[in-house]
mmCIF file of C-alpha atoms and ligand atoms in Angstrom:
data_model
loop_
_atom_site.group_PDB
_atom_site.id
_atom_site.type_symbol
_atom_site.label_atom_id
_atom_site.label_comp_id
_atom_site.label_asym_id
_atom_site.label_seq_id
_atom_site.Cartn_x
_atom_site.Cartn_y
_atom_site.Cartn_z
ATOM 1 C CA UNK A 307 -40.835 4.138 28.815
ATOM 2 C CA UNK A 308 -38.203 2.329 26.893
ATOM 3 C CA UNK A 309 -35.787 0.470 29.204
ATOM 4 C CA UNK A 310 -32.076 -0.658 28.519
ATOM 5 C CA UNK A 311 -33.315 -3.915 27.683
ATOM 6 C CA UNK A 312 -35.573 -2.574 24.932
ATOM 7 C CA UNK A 313 -32.695 -0.635 23.519
ATOM 8 C CA UNK A 314 -30.386 -3.638 23.495
ATOM 9 C CA UNK A 315 -33.080 -5.809 21.981
ATOM 10 C CA UNK A 316 -34.420 -3.416 19.586
ATOM 11 C CA UNK A 317 -30.794 -1.976 18.326
ATOM 12 C CA UNK A 318 -30.971 -4.386 17.206
ATOM 13 C CA UNK A 319 -7.792 -23.557 30.548
ATOM 14 C CA UNK A 320 -6.498 -24.643 33.115
ATOM 15 C CA UNK A 321 -6.691 -26.190 29.867
ATOM 16 C CA UNK A 322 -3.446 -27.314 29.407
ATOM 17 C CA UNK A 323 -1.334 -24.398 28.313
ATOM 18 C CA UNK A 324 0.691 -21.709 29.798
ATOM 19 C CA UNK A 325 -0.532 -18.444 28.698
ATOM 20 C CA UNK A 326 1.938 -15.840 28.450
ATOM 21 C CA UNK A 327 1.315 -11.981 27.390
ATOM 22 C CA UNK A 328 -1.465 -12.118 24.927
ATOM 23 C CA UNK A 329 -0.491 -11.208 21.432
ATOM 24 C CA UNK A 330 -1.313 -7.585 20.294
ATOM 25 C CA UNK A 331 -3.917 -8.168 17.735
ATOM 26 C CA UNK A 332 -4.795 -5.530 15.210
ATOM 27 C CA UNK A 333 -8.577 -4.888 14.709
ATOM 28 C CA UNK A 334 -7.675 -5.328 11.001
ATOM 29 C CA UNK A 335 -7.939 -8.780 11.421
ATOM 30 C CA UNK A 336 -11.162 -10.601 11.833
ATOM 31 C CA UNK A 337 -11.529 -13.286 14.973
ATOM 32 C CA UNK A 338 -10.854 -16.568 14.103
ATOM 33 C CA UNK A 339 -13.891 -18.506 12.143
ATOM 34 C CA UNK A 340 -15.735 -20.630 14.608
ATOM 35 C CA UNK A 341 -14.348 -24.707 14.216
ATOM 36 C CA UNK A 342 -16.316 -27.526 13.302
ATOM 37 C CA UNK A 343 -13.913 -29.464 15.262
ATOM 38 C CA UNK A 344 -15.446 -30.230 18.691
ATOM 39 C CA UNK A 345 -12.878 -30.313 21.610
ATOM 40 C CA UNK A 346 -12.579 -33.295 23.863
ATOM 41 C CA UNK A 347 -14.470 -31.509 26.453
ATOM 42 C CA UNK A 348 -16.174 -28.017 26.963
ATOM 43 C CA UNK A 349 -14.986 -25.141 28.579
ATOM 44 C CA UNK A 350 -16.094 -24.908 32.228
ATOM 45 C CA UNK A 351 -17.285 -21.372 33.212
ATOM 46 C CA UNK A 352 -17.883 -19.895 36.230
ATOM 47 C CA UNK A 353 -20.149 -16.546 36.185
ATOM 48 C CA UNK A 354 -19.337 -13.693 38.947
ATOM 49 C CA UNK A 355 -22.315 -11.284 39.264
ATOM 50 C CA UNK A 356 -25.615 -12.955 38.807
ATOM 51 C CA UNK A 357 -27.441 -10.062 37.419
ATOM 52 C CA UNK A 358 -29.450 -8.905 34.477
ATOM 53 C CA UNK A 359 -26.547 -9.590 31.952
ATOM 54 C CA UNK A 360 -24.946 -12.360 34.018
ATOM 55 C CA UNK A 361 -28.433 -14.195 33.485
ATOM 56 C CA UNK A 362 -28.585 -13.490 30.028
ATOM 57 C CA UNK A 363 -25.182 -14.985 29.419
ATOM 58 C CA UNK A 364 -26.073 -18.119 31.568
ATOM 59 C CA UNK A 365 -29.340 -18.547 29.506
ATOM 60 C CA UNK A 366 -27.514 -18.302 26.064
ATOM 61 C CA UNK A 367 -24.858 -20.730 27.411
ATOM 62 C CA UNK A 368 -27.429 -23.493 27.682
ATOM 63 C CA UNK A 369 -27.138 -23.712 23.889
ATOM 64 C CA UNK A 370 -23.338 -23.682 23.753
ATOM 65 C CA UNK A 371 -21.762 -26.747 22.323
ATOM 66 C CA UNK A 372 -18.186 -26.179 23.477
ATOM 67 C CA UNK A 373 -18.846 -24.409 26.881
ATOM 68 C CA UNK A 374 -20.675 -24.817 29.983
ATOM 69 C CA UNK A 375 -21.627 -23.221 33.267
ATOM 70 C CA UNK A 376 -20.131 -25.025 36.343
ATOM 71 C CA UNK A 377 -19.907 -22.503 38.950
ATOM 72 C CA UNK A 378 -21.072 -19.149 40.153
ATOM 73 C CA UNK A 379 -19.812 -16.460 42.437
ATOM 74 C CA UNK A 380 -22.557 -14.553 43.968
ATOM 75 C CA UNK A 381 -23.038 -12.429 47.447
ATOM 76 C CA UNK A 382 -26.634 -13.421 47.697
ATOM 77 C CA UNK A 383 -27.733 -16.870 49.198
ATOM 78 C CA UNK A 384 -31.255 -16.668 47.596
ATOM 79 C CA UNK A 385 -29.651 -16.282 44.078
ATOM 80 C CA UNK A 386 -26.947 -19.294 44.870
ATOM 81 C CA UNK A 387 -29.931 -21.528 45.561
ATOM 82 C CA UNK A 388 -32.069 -20.631 42.474
ATOM 83 C CA UNK A 389 -29.102 -21.012 40.080
ATOM 84 C CA UNK A 390 -27.746 -24.258 41.762
ATOM 85 C CA UNK A 391 -31.059 -25.812 40.962
ATOM 86 C CA UNK A 392 -31.755 -24.370 37.409
ATOM 87 C CA UNK A 393 -28.362 -25.104 36.101
ATOM 88 C CA UNK A 394 -27.305 -28.067 38.206
ATOM 89 C CA UNK A 395 -24.552 -26.387 39.999
ATOM 90 C CA UNK A 396 -22.471 -28.456 42.542
ATOM 91 C CA UNK A 397 -22.312 -26.961 45.928
ATOM 92 C CA UNK A 398 -18.559 -26.939 45.792
ATOM 93 C CA UNK A 399 -18.559 -24.929 42.805
ATOM 94 C CA UNK A 400 -20.611 -22.016 44.317
ATOM 95 C CA UNK A 401 -18.355 -19.139 45.779
ATOM 96 C CA UNK A 402 -19.030 -15.777 47.560
ATOM 97 C CA UNK A 403 -16.847 -12.645 46.668
ATOM 98 C CA UNK A 404 -15.050 -13.350 50.210
ATOM 99 C CA UNK A 405 -14.245 -17.058 48.781
ATOM 100 C CA UNK A 406 -13.048 -16.212 45.015
ATOM 101 C CA UNK A 407 -9.420 -16.985 45.932
ATOM 102 C CA UNK A 408 -10.498 -20.714 46.851
ATOM 103 C CA UNK A 409 -11.316 -21.170 43.163
ATOM 104 C CA UNK A 410 -7.618 -21.997 42.550
ATOM 105 C CA UNK A 411 -7.785 -25.528 43.562
ATOM 106 C CA UNK A 412 -11.329 -26.233 41.539
ATOM 107 C CA UNK A 413 -10.653 -28.409 38.438
ATOM 108 C CA UNK A 414 -14.331 -27.807 37.559
ATOM 109 C CA UNK A 415 -13.719 -24.148 36.548
ATOM 110 C CA UNK A 416 -11.106 -22.816 33.826
ATOM 111 C CA UNK A 417 -12.463 -19.263 33.716
ATOM 112 C CA UNK A 418 -14.449 -17.011 35.585
ATOM 113 C CA UNK A 419 -16.648 -14.437 33.589
ATOM 114 C CA UNK A 420 -16.918 -11.140 35.585
ATOM 115 C CA UNK A 421 -20.260 -9.531 35.141
ATOM 116 C CA UNK A 422 -20.328 -7.138 37.872
ATOM 117 C CA UNK A 423 -20.629 -3.231 37.608
ATOM 118 C CA UNK A 424 -17.830 -1.420 35.902
ATOM 119 C CA UNK A 425 -15.891 0.062 38.475
ATOM 120 C CA UNK A 426 -15.422 -3.558 40.445
ATOM 121 C CA UNK A 427 -13.940 -5.263 37.184
ATOM 122 C CA UNK A 428 -10.633 -4.037 38.184
ATOM 123 C CA UNK A 429 -10.633 -5.361 41.643
ATOM 124 C CA UNK A 430 -12.580 -8.542 40.450
ATOM 125 C CA UNK A 431 -10.315 -9.441 37.478
ATOM 126 C CA UNK A 432 -7.241 -9.290 39.674
ATOM 127 C CA UNK A 433 -8.732 -11.549 42.222
ATOM 128 C CA UNK A 434 -9.557 -14.166 39.602
ATOM 129 C CA UNK A 435 -6.054 -13.765 37.811
ATOM 130 C CA UNK A 436 -4.534 -14.249 41.434
ATOM 131 C CA UNK A 437 -6.659 -17.543 41.798
ATOM 132 C CA UNK A 438 -5.252 -18.747 38.631
ATOM 133 C CA UNK A 439 -7.945 -18.890 36.291
ATOM 134 C CA UNK A 440 -8.668 -17.315 33.012
ATOM 135 C CA UNK A 441 -10.968 -14.317 32.987
ATOM 136 C CA UNK A 442 -13.652 -12.979 30.943
ATOM 137 C CA UNK A 443 -14.738 -9.300 31.878
ATOM 138 C CA UNK A 444 -17.585 -7.481 30.603
ATOM 139 C CA UNK A 445 -17.271 -4.067 29.059
ATOM 140 C CA UNK A 446 -16.122 -1.668 29.791
ATOM 141 C CA UNK A 447 -12.786 -3.486 30.745
ATOM 142 C CA UNK A 448 -12.086 -0.908 33.466
ATOM 143 C CA UNK A 449 -12.548 2.764 34.612
ATOM 144 C CA UNK A 450 -9.359 3.797 32.737
ATOM 145 C CA UNK A 451 -6.577 2.696 30.974
ATOM 146 C CA UNK A 452 -4.356 2.567 34.219
ATOM 147 C CA UNK A 453 -6.647 0.214 35.576
ATOM 148 C CA UNK A 454 -6.590 -1.786 32.472
ATOM 149 C CA UNK A 455 -3.023 -2.175 32.439
ATOM 150 C CA UNK A 456 -2.726 -3.417 35.832
ATOM 151 C CA UNK A 457 -5.416 -5.817 35.359
ATOM 152 C CA UNK A 458 -3.673 -7.007 32.144
ATOM 153 C CA UNK A 459 -0.284 -7.323 34.220
ATOM 154 C CA UNK A 460 -1.882 -8.998 37.021
ATOM 155 C CA UNK A 461 -3.389 -11.791 34.210
ATOM 156 C CA UNK A 462 0.301 -11.913 32.330
ATOM 157 C CA UNK A 463 2.115 -12.490 35.704
ATOM 158 C CA UNK A 464 -0.576 -15.423 36.707
ATOM 159 C CA UNK A 465 -0.182 -16.969 33.319
ATOM 160 C CA UNK A 466 -4.145 -16.504 32.608
ATOM 161 C CA UNK A 467 -5.874 -15.144 29.727
ATOM 162 C CA UNK A 468 -7.958 -12.182 29.736
ATOM 163 C CA UNK A 469 -10.704 -11.458 27.350
ATOM 164 C CA UNK A 470 -13.565 -8.546 27.115
ATOM 165 C CA UNK A 471 -17.060 -9.626 26.491
ATOM 166 C CA UNK A 472 -17.272 -7.743 23.008
ATOM 167 C CA UNK A 473 -19.846 -10.240 21.734
ATOM 168 C CA UNK A 474 -20.002 -8.785 18.437
ATOM 169 C CA UNK A 475 -16.585 -10.410 17.307
ATOM 170 C CA UNK A 476 -18.346 -13.287 16.935
ATOM 171 C CA UNK A 477 -21.570 -11.818 15.398
ATOM 172 C CA UNK A 478 -22.038 -12.887 11.747
ATOM 173 C CA UNK A 479 -22.805 -9.415 10.087
ATOM 174 C CA UNK A 480 -20.267 -7.717 12.027
ATOM 175 C CA UNK A 481 -17.700 -10.145 10.830
ATOM 176 C CA UNK A 482 -18.706 -10.037 7.329
ATOM 177 C CA UNK A 483 -18.199 -6.265 7.126
ATOM 178 C CA UNK A 484 -14.779 -6.730 8.892
ATOM 179 C CA UNK A 485 -13.730 -9.516 6.351
ATOM 180 C CA UNK A 486 -15.064 -7.146 3.300
ATOM 181 C CA UNK A 487 -13.030 -4.299 4.350
ATOM 182 C CA UNK A 488 -9.888 -6.834 4.886
ATOM 183 C CA UNK A 489 -10.483 -7.876 1.270
ATOM 184 C CA UNK A 490 -10.444 -4.294 0.338
ATOM 185 C CA UNK A 491 -14.087 -4.471 -0.977
ATOM 186 C CA UNK A 492 -14.674 -0.744 0.399
ATOM 187 C CA UNK A 493 -11.408 0.427 -0.998
ATOM 188 C CA UNK A 494 -9.452 3.055 1.016
ATOM 189 C CA UNK A 495 -11.582 3.954 4.434
ATOM 190 C CA UNK A 496 -12.556 7.430 4.442
ATOM 191 C CA UNK A 497 -15.310 7.932 6.897
ATOM 192 C CA UNK A 498 -17.056 6.016 9.867
ATOM 193 C CA UNK A 499 -20.400 7.583 11.567
ATOM 194 C CA UNK A 500 -21.634 5.484 14.355
ATOM 195 C CA UNK A 501 -24.108 5.966 17.218
ATOM 196 C CA UNK A 502 -25.000 4.196 20.127
ATOM 197 C CA UNK A 503 -27.276 5.085 23.047
ATOM 198 C CA UNK A 504 -30.706 4.549 25.020
ATOM 199 C CA UNK A 505 -32.837 6.456 27.314
ATOM 200 C CA UNK A 506 -31.726 5.320 30.800
ATOM 201 C CA UNK A 507 -34.648 4.518 33.074
ATOM 202 C CA UNK A 508 -34.515 4.226 37.215
ATOM 203 C CA UNK A 509 -32.528 7.154 38.578
ATOM 204 C CA UNK A 510 -31.315 5.311 41.770
ATOM 205 C CA UNK A 511 -29.293 2.431 39.434
ATOM 206 C CA UNK A 512 -25.364 1.845 39.702
ATOM 207 C CA UNK A 513 -25.088 3.053 36.025
ATOM 208 C CA UNK A 514 -25.786 6.791 37.372
ATOM 209 C CA UNK A 515 -23.434 6.639 40.293
ATOM 210 C CA UNK A 516 -19.916 7.327 39.051
ATOM 211 C CA UNK A 517 -18.132 5.461 42.085
ATOM 212 C CA UNK A 518 -19.676 1.779 40.552
ATOM 213 C CA UNK A 519 -20.079 2.976 36.814
ATOM 214 C CA UNK A 520 -16.779 4.892 36.207
ATOM 215 C CA UNK A 521 -18.738 7.167 33.713
ATOM 216 C CA UNK A 522 -22.086 7.512 32.076
ATOM 217 C CA UNK A 523 -23.180 6.537 28.453
ATOM 218 C CA UNK A 524 -19.847 6.665 27.195
ATOM 219 C CA UNK A 525 -18.488 4.130 29.776
ATOM 220 C CA UNK A 526 -21.471 1.903 29.146
ATOM 221 C CA UNK A 527 -22.145 1.939 25.339
ATOM 222 C CA UNK A 528 -19.857 4.663 23.955
ATOM 223 C CA UNK A 529 -17.061 1.740 24.012
ATOM 224 C CA UNK A 530 -19.199 0.190 21.114
ATOM 225 C CA UNK A 531 -18.553 3.497 19.137
ATOM 226 C CA UNK A 532 -14.834 3.490 19.723
ATOM 227 C CA UNK A 533 -14.445 -0.431 19.125
ATOM 228 C CA UNK A 534 -16.965 -0.239 16.144
ATOM 229 C CA UNK A 535 -14.753 2.612 14.818
ATOM 230 C CA UNK A 536 -11.724 0.587 15.139
ATOM 231 C CA UNK A 537 -12.941 -2.393 13.591
ATOM 232 C CA UNK A 538 -14.571 -0.651 10.705
ATOM 233 C CA UNK A 539 -11.333 1.172 9.681
ATOM 234 C CA UNK A 540 -9.034 -1.527 10.909
ATOM 235 C CA UNK A 541 -6.781 1.362 12.329
ATOM 236 C CA UNK A 542 -6.083 2.836 15.589
ATOM 237 C CA UNK A 543 -7.113 6.366 16.345
ATOM 238 C CA UNK A 544 -4.270 9.113 16.719
ATOM 239 C CA UNK A 545 -6.407 12.035 18.111
ATOM 240 C CA UNK A 546 -9.921 12.718 19.275
ATOM 241 C CA UNK A 547 -12.124 15.749 19.849
ATOM 242 C CA UNK A 548 -15.110 15.461 22.288
ATOM 243 C CA UNK A 549 -18.224 17.542 23.500
ATOM 244 C CA UNK A 550 -20.346 16.757 26.323
ATOM 245 C CA UNK A 551 -23.935 17.765 26.462
ATOM 246 C CA UNK A 552 -25.982 17.696 29.685
ATOM 247 C CA UNK A 553 -29.796 18.437 29.544
ATOM 248 C CA UNK A 554 -30.580 16.985 32.819
ATOM 249 C CA UNK A 555 -27.755 17.698 35.603
ATOM 250 C CA UNK A 556 -29.904 16.198 38.402
ATOM 251 C CA UNK A 557 -30.405 12.902 37.118
ATOM 252 C CA UNK A 558 -26.755 13.107 35.386
ATOM 253 C CA UNK A 559 -25.151 14.765 38.371
ATOM 254 C CA UNK A 560 -22.176 12.265 38.441
ATOM 255 C CA UNK A 561 -21.914 10.681 35.100
ATOM 256 C CA UNK A 562 -22.084 12.030 31.419
ATOM 257 C CA UNK A 563 -25.226 12.041 29.497
ATOM 258 C CA UNK A 564 -24.566 12.698 25.936
ATOM 259 C CA UNK A 565 -20.969 12.821 24.153
ATOM 260 C CA UNK A 566 -20.004 13.336 20.711
ATOM 261 C CA UNK A 567 -16.398 13.004 19.590
ATOM 262 C CA UNK A 568 -14.671 12.729 16.334
ATOM 263 C CA UNK A 569 -11.532 10.320 15.853
ATOM 264 C CA UNK A 570 -8.691 10.595 13.334
ATOM 265 C CA UNK A 571 -6.811 7.782 12.037
ATOM 266 C CA UNK A 572 -3.365 7.330 10.569
ATOM 267 C CA UNK A 573 -4.479 6.720 6.650
ATOM 268 C CA UNK A 574 -6.699 9.927 7.158
ATOM 269 C CA UNK A 575 -9.937 8.255 7.987
ATOM 270 C CA UNK A 576 -12.366 9.999 10.388
ATOM 271 C CA UNK A 577 -15.052 8.872 12.498
ATOM 272 C CA UNK A 578 -17.744 10.794 13.963
ATOM 273 C CA UNK A 579 -19.446 8.940 16.907
ATOM 274 C CA UNK A 580 -22.253 9.920 19.424
ATOM 275 C CA UNK A 581 -23.477 8.196 22.615
ATOM 276 C CA UNK A 582 -26.113 9.101 25.216
ATOM 277 C CA UNK A 583 -28.209 7.975 27.913
ATOM 278 C CA UNK A 584 -30.812 10.390 26.802
ATOM 279 C CA UNK A 585 -32.775 8.946 23.739
ATOM 280 C CA UNK A 586 -33.670 5.785 22.110
ATOM 281 C CA UNK A 587 -33.382 4.505 18.599
ATOM 282 C CA UNK A 588 -29.794 5.179 17.847
ATOM 283 C CA UNK A 589 -27.370 2.323 17.483
ATOM 284 C CA UNK A 590 -25.992 2.223 13.830
ATOM 285 C CA UNK A 591 -22.513 2.047 12.304
ATOM 286 C CA UNK A 592 -21.907 3.444 8.603
ATOM 287 C CA UNK A 593 -18.645 2.917 6.881
ATOM 288 C CA UNK A 594 -17.612 4.914 3.812
ATOM 289 C CA UNK A 595 -14.945 3.981 1.591
ATOM 290 C CA UNK A 596 -13.733 5.037 -1.895
ATOM 291 C CA UNK A 597 -15.267 1.828 -3.551
ATOM 292 C CA UNK A 598 -18.186 1.280 -1.568
ATOM 293 C CA UNK A 599 -20.006 1.225 1.869
ATOM 294 C CA UNK A 600 -21.376 -0.870 4.710
ATOM 295 C CA UNK A 601 -24.282 0.001 7.070
ATOM 296 C CA UNK A 602 -25.235 -1.871 10.308
ATOM 297 C CA UNK A 603 -28.542 -0.936 11.846
ATOM 298 C CA UNK A 604 -28.855 -2.131 14.314
ATOM 299 C CA UNK A 605 -25.338 -2.324 14.962
ATOM 300 C CA UNK A 606 -24.497 -2.949 18.517
ATOM 301 C CA UNK A 607 -27.394 -4.210 20.586
ATOM 302 C CA UNK A 608 -28.427 -7.903 20.708
ATOM 303 C CA UNK A 609 -29.845 -8.129 17.359
ATOM 304 C CA UNK A 610 -31.025 -9.470 15.117
ATOM 305 C CA UNK A 611 -28.287 -7.289 13.654
ATOM 306 C CA UNK A 612 -29.254 -6.110 10.162
ATOM 307 C CA UNK A 613 -27.227 -4.404 7.394
ATOM 308 C CA UNK A 614 -26.551 -3.748 3.873
ATOM 309 C CA UNK A 615 -23.550 -2.825 1.542
ATOM 310 C CA UNK A 616 -23.030 -1.191 -1.821
ATOM 311 C CA UNK A 617 -23.287 -4.940 -2.980
ATOM 312 C CA UNK A 618 -26.774 -5.502 -1.136
ATOM 313 C CA UNK A 619 -28.605 -6.576 1.809
ATOM 314 C CA UNK A 620 -26.413 -8.700 4.353
ATOM 315 C CA UNK A 621 -27.923 -11.880 4.962
ATOM 316 C CA UNK A 622 -25.804 -13.685 7.551
ATOM 317 C CA UNK A 623 -27.359 -15.831 10.016
ATOM 318 C CA UNK A 624 -28.869 -14.438 12.911
ATOM 319 C CA UNK A 625 -27.521 -15.937 16.562
ATOM 320 C CA UNK A 626 -27.669 -15.126 19.911
ATOM 321 C CA UNK A 627 -24.682 -13.309 20.300
ATOM 322 C CA UNK A 628 -23.567 -14.697 23.800
ATOM 323 C CA UNK A 629 -23.803 -18.216 22.810
ATOM 324 C CA UNK A 630 -21.747 -17.522 19.590
ATOM 325 C CA UNK A 631 -19.297 -15.570 21.934
ATOM 326 C CA UNK A 632 -18.960 -18.228 24.336
ATOM 327 C CA UNK A 633 -18.518 -21.119 21.895
ATOM 328 C CA UNK A 634 -15.996 -18.803 19.904
ATOM 329 C CA UNK A 635 -13.903 -18.331 23.154
ATOM 330 C CA UNK A 636 -14.115 -21.631 24.236
ATOM 331 C CA UNK A 637 -13.195 -22.834 20.561
ATOM 332 C CA UNK A 638 -10.074 -20.480 20.590
ATOM 333 C CA UNK A 639 -8.767 -21.533 23.964
ATOM 334 C CA UNK A 640 -9.592 -25.422 23.895
ATOM 335 C CA UNK A 641 -8.335 -25.646 20.367
ATOM 336 C CA UNK A 642 -5.327 -23.587 20.980
ATOM 337 C CA UNK A 643 -6.419 -20.791 18.057
ATOM 338 C CA UNK A 644 -5.462 -17.518 17.825
ATOM 339 C CA UNK A 645 -7.131 -14.856 20.227
ATOM 340 C CA UNK A 646 -10.149 -13.353 18.865
ATOM 341 C CA UNK A 647 -9.976 -9.699 18.980
ATOM 342 C CA UNK A 648 -11.649 -9.389 22.606
ATOM 343 C CA UNK A 649 -8.508 -9.857 24.298
ATOM 344 C CA UNK A 650 -7.703 -7.496 27.345
ATOM 345 C CA UNK A 651 -5.162 -5.470 25.365
ATOM 346 C CA UNK A 652 -7.918 -4.750 22.717
ATOM 347 C CA UNK A 653 -10.038 -3.568 25.836
ATOM 348 C CA UNK A 654 -7.173 -1.512 27.039
ATOM 349 C CA UNK A 655 -6.968 0.354 23.620
ATOM 350 C CA UNK A 656 -10.689 1.594 23.721
ATOM 351 C CA UNK A 657 -9.943 2.603 27.523
ATOM 352 C CA UNK A 658 -7.150 4.773 26.089
ATOM 353 C CA UNK A 659 -9.420 6.527 23.644
ATOM 354 C CA UNK A 660 -12.097 6.655 26.681
ATOM 355 C CA UNK A 661 -9.467 8.464 28.739
ATOM 356 C CA UNK A 662 -8.529 10.813 25.751
ATOM 357 C CA UNK A 663 -12.179 11.545 25.475
ATOM 358 C CA UNK A 664 -12.804 12.919 29.011
ATOM 359 C CA UNK A 665 -9.842 14.547 28.737
ATOM 360 C CA UNK A 666 -10.846 16.601 25.612
ATOM 361 C CA UNK A 667 -14.052 17.404 27.561
ATOM 362 C CA UNK A 668 -12.240 18.941 30.282
ATOM 363 C CA UNK A 669 -10.097 20.820 28.138
ATOM 364 C CA UNK A 670 -13.136 22.419 26.183
ATOM 365 C CA UNK A 671 -13.223 20.240 23.300
ATOM 366 C CA UNK A 672 -9.372 20.445 22.488
ATOM 367 C CA UNK A 673 -7.904 17.937 20.178
ATOM 368 C CA UNK A 674 -6.068 15.225 22.274
ATOM 369 C CA UNK A 675 -3.342 13.058 20.772
ATOM 370 C CA UNK A 676 -3.860 9.197 21.480
ATOM 371 C CA UNK A 677 -0.840 7.225 22.584
ATOM 372 C CA UNK A 678 -0.006 3.992 21.024
ATOM 373 C CA UNK A 679 -0.690 1.124 23.053
HETATM 374 P P1 NAD B 1195 -26.741 -5.594 37.225
HETATM 375 O O1 NAD B 1195 -26.976 -4.527 38.163
HETATM 376 O O2 NAD B 1195 -27.811 -6.177 36.697
HETATM 377 O O3 NAD B 1195 -26.098 -6.915 37.795
HETATM 378 C C1 NAD B 1195 -24.535 -6.479 38.345
HETATM 379 C C2 NAD B 1195 -24.657 -7.752 39.359
HETATM 380 O O4 NAD B 1195 -23.211 -7.469 40.202
HETATM 381 C C3 NAD B 1195 -25.544 -8.036 40.267
HETATM 382 O O5 NAD B 1195 -25.669 -9.482 40.558
HETATM 383 C C4 NAD B 1195 -25.015 -7.632 41.846
HETATM 384 O O6 NAD B 1195 -25.563 -8.286 42.928
HETATM 385 C C5 NAD B 1195 -23.586 -7.894 41.555
HETATM 386 N N1 NAD B 1195 -22.652 -6.795 42.315
HETATM 387 C C6 NAD B 1195 -21.606 -7.414 42.930
HETATM 388 N N2 NAD B 1195 -20.953 -6.407 43.977
HETATM 389 C C7 NAD B 1195 -22.048 -5.252 43.727
HETATM 390 C C8 NAD B 1195 -21.889 -3.930 44.211
HETATM 391 N N3 NAD B 1195 -21.132 -3.568 45.116
HETATM 392 N N4 NAD B 1195 -22.998 -3.078 43.638
HETATM 393 C C9 NAD B 1195 -23.959 -3.426 42.705
HETATM 394 N N5 NAD B 1195 -23.728 -4.527 42.293
HETATM 395 C C10 NAD B 1195 -22.910 -5.647 42.728
HETATM 396 O O7 NAD B 1195 -25.987 -5.356 35.925
HETATM 397 P P2 NAD B 1195 -25.670 -5.622 34.482
HETATM 398 O O8 NAD B 1195 -26.557 -4.974 33.731
HETATM 399 O O9 NAD B 1195 -25.819 -7.106 34.396
HETATM 400 O O10 NAD B 1195 -24.164 -5.150 34.076
HETATM 401 C C11 NAD B 1195 -23.175 -5.826 34.717
HETATM 402 C C12 NAD B 1195 -21.918 -5.589 33.759
HETATM 403 O O11 NAD B 1195 -22.245 -6.190 32.474
HETATM 404 C C13 NAD B 1195 -21.830 -4.151 33.340
HETATM 405 O O12 NAD B 1195 -20.115 -3.869 33.340
HETATM 406 C C14 NAD B 1195 -22.313 -3.881 32.074
HETATM 407 O O13 NAD B 1195 -21.443 -3.062 31.563
HETATM 408 C C15 NAD B 1195 -22.174 -5.400 31.419
HETATM 409 N N6 NAD B 1195 -23.260 -5.344 30.362
HETATM 410 C C16 NAD B 1195 -22.718 -5.841 29.339
HETATM 411 C C17 NAD B 1195 -23.667 -6.100 28.143
HETATM 412 C C18 NAD B 1195 -23.201 -6.573 26.832
HETATM 413 O O14 NAD B 1195 -24.075 -6.620 25.705
HETATM 414 N N7 NAD B 1195 -21.738 -6.980 26.676
HETATM 415 C C19 NAD B 1195 -24.875 -5.717 28.419
HETATM 416 C C20 NAD B 1195 -25.231 -5.461 29.927
HETATM 417 C C21 NAD B 1195 -24.371 -5.435 30.820
#
């Protein structure tokens, strides 16, 4: 049976500034291009949650030029021991979930990367913010927009930055499509069609438990549909309609299995999206404008991302997303560049749409207007 890993593979501070509220960046703008300029030192990162994705990020960071793994937060002593050896982590940079507040006084750590189950993001991000460190939080940012707002407020109050682990904003094919759209090469954007999902395995995993996952496929990978439609159009959706389809009410007792939804944008562009936990081989972004088109397929997994436009095949370099993301973020932070389009506010904008999708489903597919963030 295909696993989540197969799906992803196949789909293919304390840095000397006082952070204030992060700017409201529009998805119309591509994230800053990576610098050639190396900062005086690397960004020092601690990972919280040494599970499957935390492991992937740590391995990818071994190839980073501007970021390094200097600390960990874990509740499992055996993992602490193994990571300490593998990554040469000093004892004083190893924390448990109960000692996170002590990170405050540790100059070896600039930022904590929260990679725990979705519904713990709210608590963990606020803990890190209160410890005075910048935070990267995995997607989905939170269970809902209310939590996301609280997390942003806590980071703003503490004067730290908040980013969401939307790795595709540093992925070259994705960036090329965004910059072609910004350059007007597709003309007026008319339509986006995107899909993202996989067949989920182990029925006992946290992803199928509402208390830890917040929701199902929509929370896990449907956020790529939403974020993707936003960077494909360069606009914020103003309405959504949604439908939920459940074929296995036992396995998906607590969370959504398959959701289809449609979004409308101020220009009149529309997006048609599907997300699922029930089948493989979907992970495509298709963008149609009056003058051309772009197709990324696979668009959302770890890659290699592939694609074409009306001008031909995209031939951008293939990168390890997490290496590019961590170097890109370090570059923005250490070289004082504008924030990339993966701030907490960007995560909040997606959560507002998630809330509206679940509301539409509750109301039998009713069209729900989306408030501006
Ligand atoms: P995982 O189950 O493999 O790892 C979760 C980690 O959190 C484990 O180390 C676990 O010990 C720890 N944890 C701490 N408190 C816990 C608790 N109360 N219950 C359960 N686990 C607890 O999960 P994962 O696949 O690494 O996913 C973690 C996060 O990363 C999720 O939010 C997920 O959406 C995100 N993720 C993002 C990507 C991406 O491409 N950006 C890919 C995979 C996962």
